[in-house]
mmCIF file of C-alpha atoms in Angstrom:
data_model
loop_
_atom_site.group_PDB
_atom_site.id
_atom_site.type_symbol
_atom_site.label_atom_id
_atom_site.label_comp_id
_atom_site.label_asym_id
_atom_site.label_seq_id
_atom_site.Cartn_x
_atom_site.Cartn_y
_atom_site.Cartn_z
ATOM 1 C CA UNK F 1 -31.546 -18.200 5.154
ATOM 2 C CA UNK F 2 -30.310 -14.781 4.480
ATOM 3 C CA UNK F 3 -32.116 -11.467 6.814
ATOM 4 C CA UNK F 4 -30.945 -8.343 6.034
ATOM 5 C CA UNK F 5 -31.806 -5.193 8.381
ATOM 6 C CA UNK F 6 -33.476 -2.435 7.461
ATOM 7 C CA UNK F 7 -32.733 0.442 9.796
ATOM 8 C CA UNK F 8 -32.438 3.377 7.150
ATOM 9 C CA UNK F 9 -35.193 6.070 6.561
ATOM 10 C CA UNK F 10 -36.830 5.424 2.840
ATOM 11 C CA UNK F 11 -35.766 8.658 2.293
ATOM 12 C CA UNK F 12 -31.926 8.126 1.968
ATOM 13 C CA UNK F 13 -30.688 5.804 -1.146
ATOM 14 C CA UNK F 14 -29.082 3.295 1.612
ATOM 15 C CA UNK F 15 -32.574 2.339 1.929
ATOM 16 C CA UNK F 16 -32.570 0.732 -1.390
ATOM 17 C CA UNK F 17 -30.073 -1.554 -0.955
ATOM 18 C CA UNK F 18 -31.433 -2.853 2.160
ATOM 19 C CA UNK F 19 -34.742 -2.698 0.724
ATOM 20 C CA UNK F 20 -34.335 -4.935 -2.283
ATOM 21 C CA UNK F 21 -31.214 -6.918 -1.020
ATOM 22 C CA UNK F 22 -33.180 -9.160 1.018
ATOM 23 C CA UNK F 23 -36.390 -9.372 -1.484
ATOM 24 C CA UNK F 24 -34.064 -10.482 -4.666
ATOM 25 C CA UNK F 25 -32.282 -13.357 -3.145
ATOM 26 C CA UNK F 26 -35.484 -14.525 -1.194
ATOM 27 C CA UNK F 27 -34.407 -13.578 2.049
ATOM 28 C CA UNK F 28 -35.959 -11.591 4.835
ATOM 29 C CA UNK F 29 -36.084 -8.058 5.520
ATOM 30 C CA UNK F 30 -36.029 -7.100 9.270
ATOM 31 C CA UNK F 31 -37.265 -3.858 10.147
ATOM 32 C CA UNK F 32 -35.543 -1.715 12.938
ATOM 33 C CA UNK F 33 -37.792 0.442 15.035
ATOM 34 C CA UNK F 34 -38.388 3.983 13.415
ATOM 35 C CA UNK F 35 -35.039 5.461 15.495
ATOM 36 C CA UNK F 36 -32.975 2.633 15.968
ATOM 37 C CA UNK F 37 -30.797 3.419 13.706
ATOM 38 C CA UNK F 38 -29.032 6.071 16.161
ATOM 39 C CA UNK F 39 -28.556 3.262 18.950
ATOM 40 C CA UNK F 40 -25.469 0.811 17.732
ATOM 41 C CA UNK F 41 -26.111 -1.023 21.519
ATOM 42 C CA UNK F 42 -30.150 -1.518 19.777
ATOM 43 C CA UNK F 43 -28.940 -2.500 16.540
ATOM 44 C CA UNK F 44 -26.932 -5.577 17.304
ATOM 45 C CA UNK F 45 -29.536 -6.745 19.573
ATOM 46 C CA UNK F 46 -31.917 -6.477 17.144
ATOM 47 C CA UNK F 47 -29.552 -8.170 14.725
ATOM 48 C CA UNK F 48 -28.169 -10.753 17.434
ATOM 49 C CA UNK F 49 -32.097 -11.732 18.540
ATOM 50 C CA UNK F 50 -33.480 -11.478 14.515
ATOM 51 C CA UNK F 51 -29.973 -13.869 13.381
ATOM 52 C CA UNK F 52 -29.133 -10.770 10.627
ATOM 53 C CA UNK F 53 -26.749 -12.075 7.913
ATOM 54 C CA UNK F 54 -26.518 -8.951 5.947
ATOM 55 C CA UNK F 55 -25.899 -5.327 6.821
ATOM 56 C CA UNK F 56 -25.139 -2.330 4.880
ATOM 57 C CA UNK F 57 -24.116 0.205 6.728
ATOM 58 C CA UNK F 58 -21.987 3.356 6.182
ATOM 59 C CA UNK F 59 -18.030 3.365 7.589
ATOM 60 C CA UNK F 60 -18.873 5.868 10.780
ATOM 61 C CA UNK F 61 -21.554 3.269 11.907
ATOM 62 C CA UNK F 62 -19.906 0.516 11.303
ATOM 63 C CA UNK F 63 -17.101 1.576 13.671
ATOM 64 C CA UNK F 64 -19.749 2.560 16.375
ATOM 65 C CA UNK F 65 -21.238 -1.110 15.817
ATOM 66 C CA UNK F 66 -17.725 -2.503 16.248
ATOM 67 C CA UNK F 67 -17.224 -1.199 19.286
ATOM 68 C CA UNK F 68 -21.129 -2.494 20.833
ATOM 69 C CA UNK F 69 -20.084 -5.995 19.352
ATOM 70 C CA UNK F 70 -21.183 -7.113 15.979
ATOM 71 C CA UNK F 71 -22.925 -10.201 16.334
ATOM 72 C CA UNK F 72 -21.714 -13.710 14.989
ATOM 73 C CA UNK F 73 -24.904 -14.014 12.945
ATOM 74 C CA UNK F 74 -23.684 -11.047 10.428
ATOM 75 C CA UNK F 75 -22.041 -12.910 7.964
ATOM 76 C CA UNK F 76 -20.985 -10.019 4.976
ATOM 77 C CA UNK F 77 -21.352 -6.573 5.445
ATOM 78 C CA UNK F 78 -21.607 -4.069 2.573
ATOM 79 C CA UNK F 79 -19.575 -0.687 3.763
ATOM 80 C CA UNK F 80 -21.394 2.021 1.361
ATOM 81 C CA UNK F 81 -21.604 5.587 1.695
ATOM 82 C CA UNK F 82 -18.753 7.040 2.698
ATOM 83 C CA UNK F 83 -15.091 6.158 2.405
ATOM 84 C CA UNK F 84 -13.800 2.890 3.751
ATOM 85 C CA UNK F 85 -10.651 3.832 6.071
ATOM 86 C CA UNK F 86 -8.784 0.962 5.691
ATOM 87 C CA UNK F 87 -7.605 0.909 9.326
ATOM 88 C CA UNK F 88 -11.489 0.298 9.948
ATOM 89 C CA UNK F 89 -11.544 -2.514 6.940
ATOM 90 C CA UNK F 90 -8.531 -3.833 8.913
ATOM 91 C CA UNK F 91 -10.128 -4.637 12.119
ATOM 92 C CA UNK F 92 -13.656 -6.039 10.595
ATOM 93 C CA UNK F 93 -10.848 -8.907 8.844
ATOM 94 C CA UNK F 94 -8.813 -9.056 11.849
ATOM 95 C CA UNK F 95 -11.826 -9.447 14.638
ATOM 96 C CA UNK F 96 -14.628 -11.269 12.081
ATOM 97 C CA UNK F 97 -12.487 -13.418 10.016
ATOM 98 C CA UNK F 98 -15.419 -15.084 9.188
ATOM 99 C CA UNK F 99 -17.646 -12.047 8.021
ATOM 100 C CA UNK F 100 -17.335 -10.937 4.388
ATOM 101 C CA UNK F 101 -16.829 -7.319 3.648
ATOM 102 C CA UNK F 102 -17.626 -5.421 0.701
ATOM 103 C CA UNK F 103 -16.967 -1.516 -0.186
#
């Protein structure tokens, strides 16, 4: 039951753990259009309408996806990259209580 978005060029190594994610556990992949990885508002449509359980996603853009409203289907979120502030960690445990996080 598990979709996990792919919104990162195949050029940066984030794209491997979205890439194979999804494939090893049997789940889906869903593909974000070529750009959409600039547009947070885009993204959790795209996750909201597609039911996305899994994103990874570095700290800055998980902030900006905070703020456009992470959708209720994103059930763990993998926060790779860059450094984890913990104020940020903070408010994904305090506003999603029911969303996993990982870093």
């Amino acid at each position: 039951a598990d979709a996990v978005l792919l919104k990162t060029a195949a050029t940066f190594d984030l794209s491997v753990w979205e890439f194979w994610s999804g494939v090893v556990c049997g789940g889906r992949l869903v593909i974000a259009a070529s750009q959409g990885h600039r547009d947070p508002g885009y993204l959790v449509e795209l996750m909201a309408r597609e039911w996305v359980t899994t994103l990874h996603v570095v700290p800055s853009m998980l902030d900006a996806l905070l703020v456009a409203g992470l959708p209720e289907s994103v059930w763990r979120v993998l926060a790779i990259g860059e450094a984890l502030p913990a104020a940020l960690a903070q408010r994904v445990v305090r506003e999603y209580p029911r969303t996993e996080l990982f870093n």
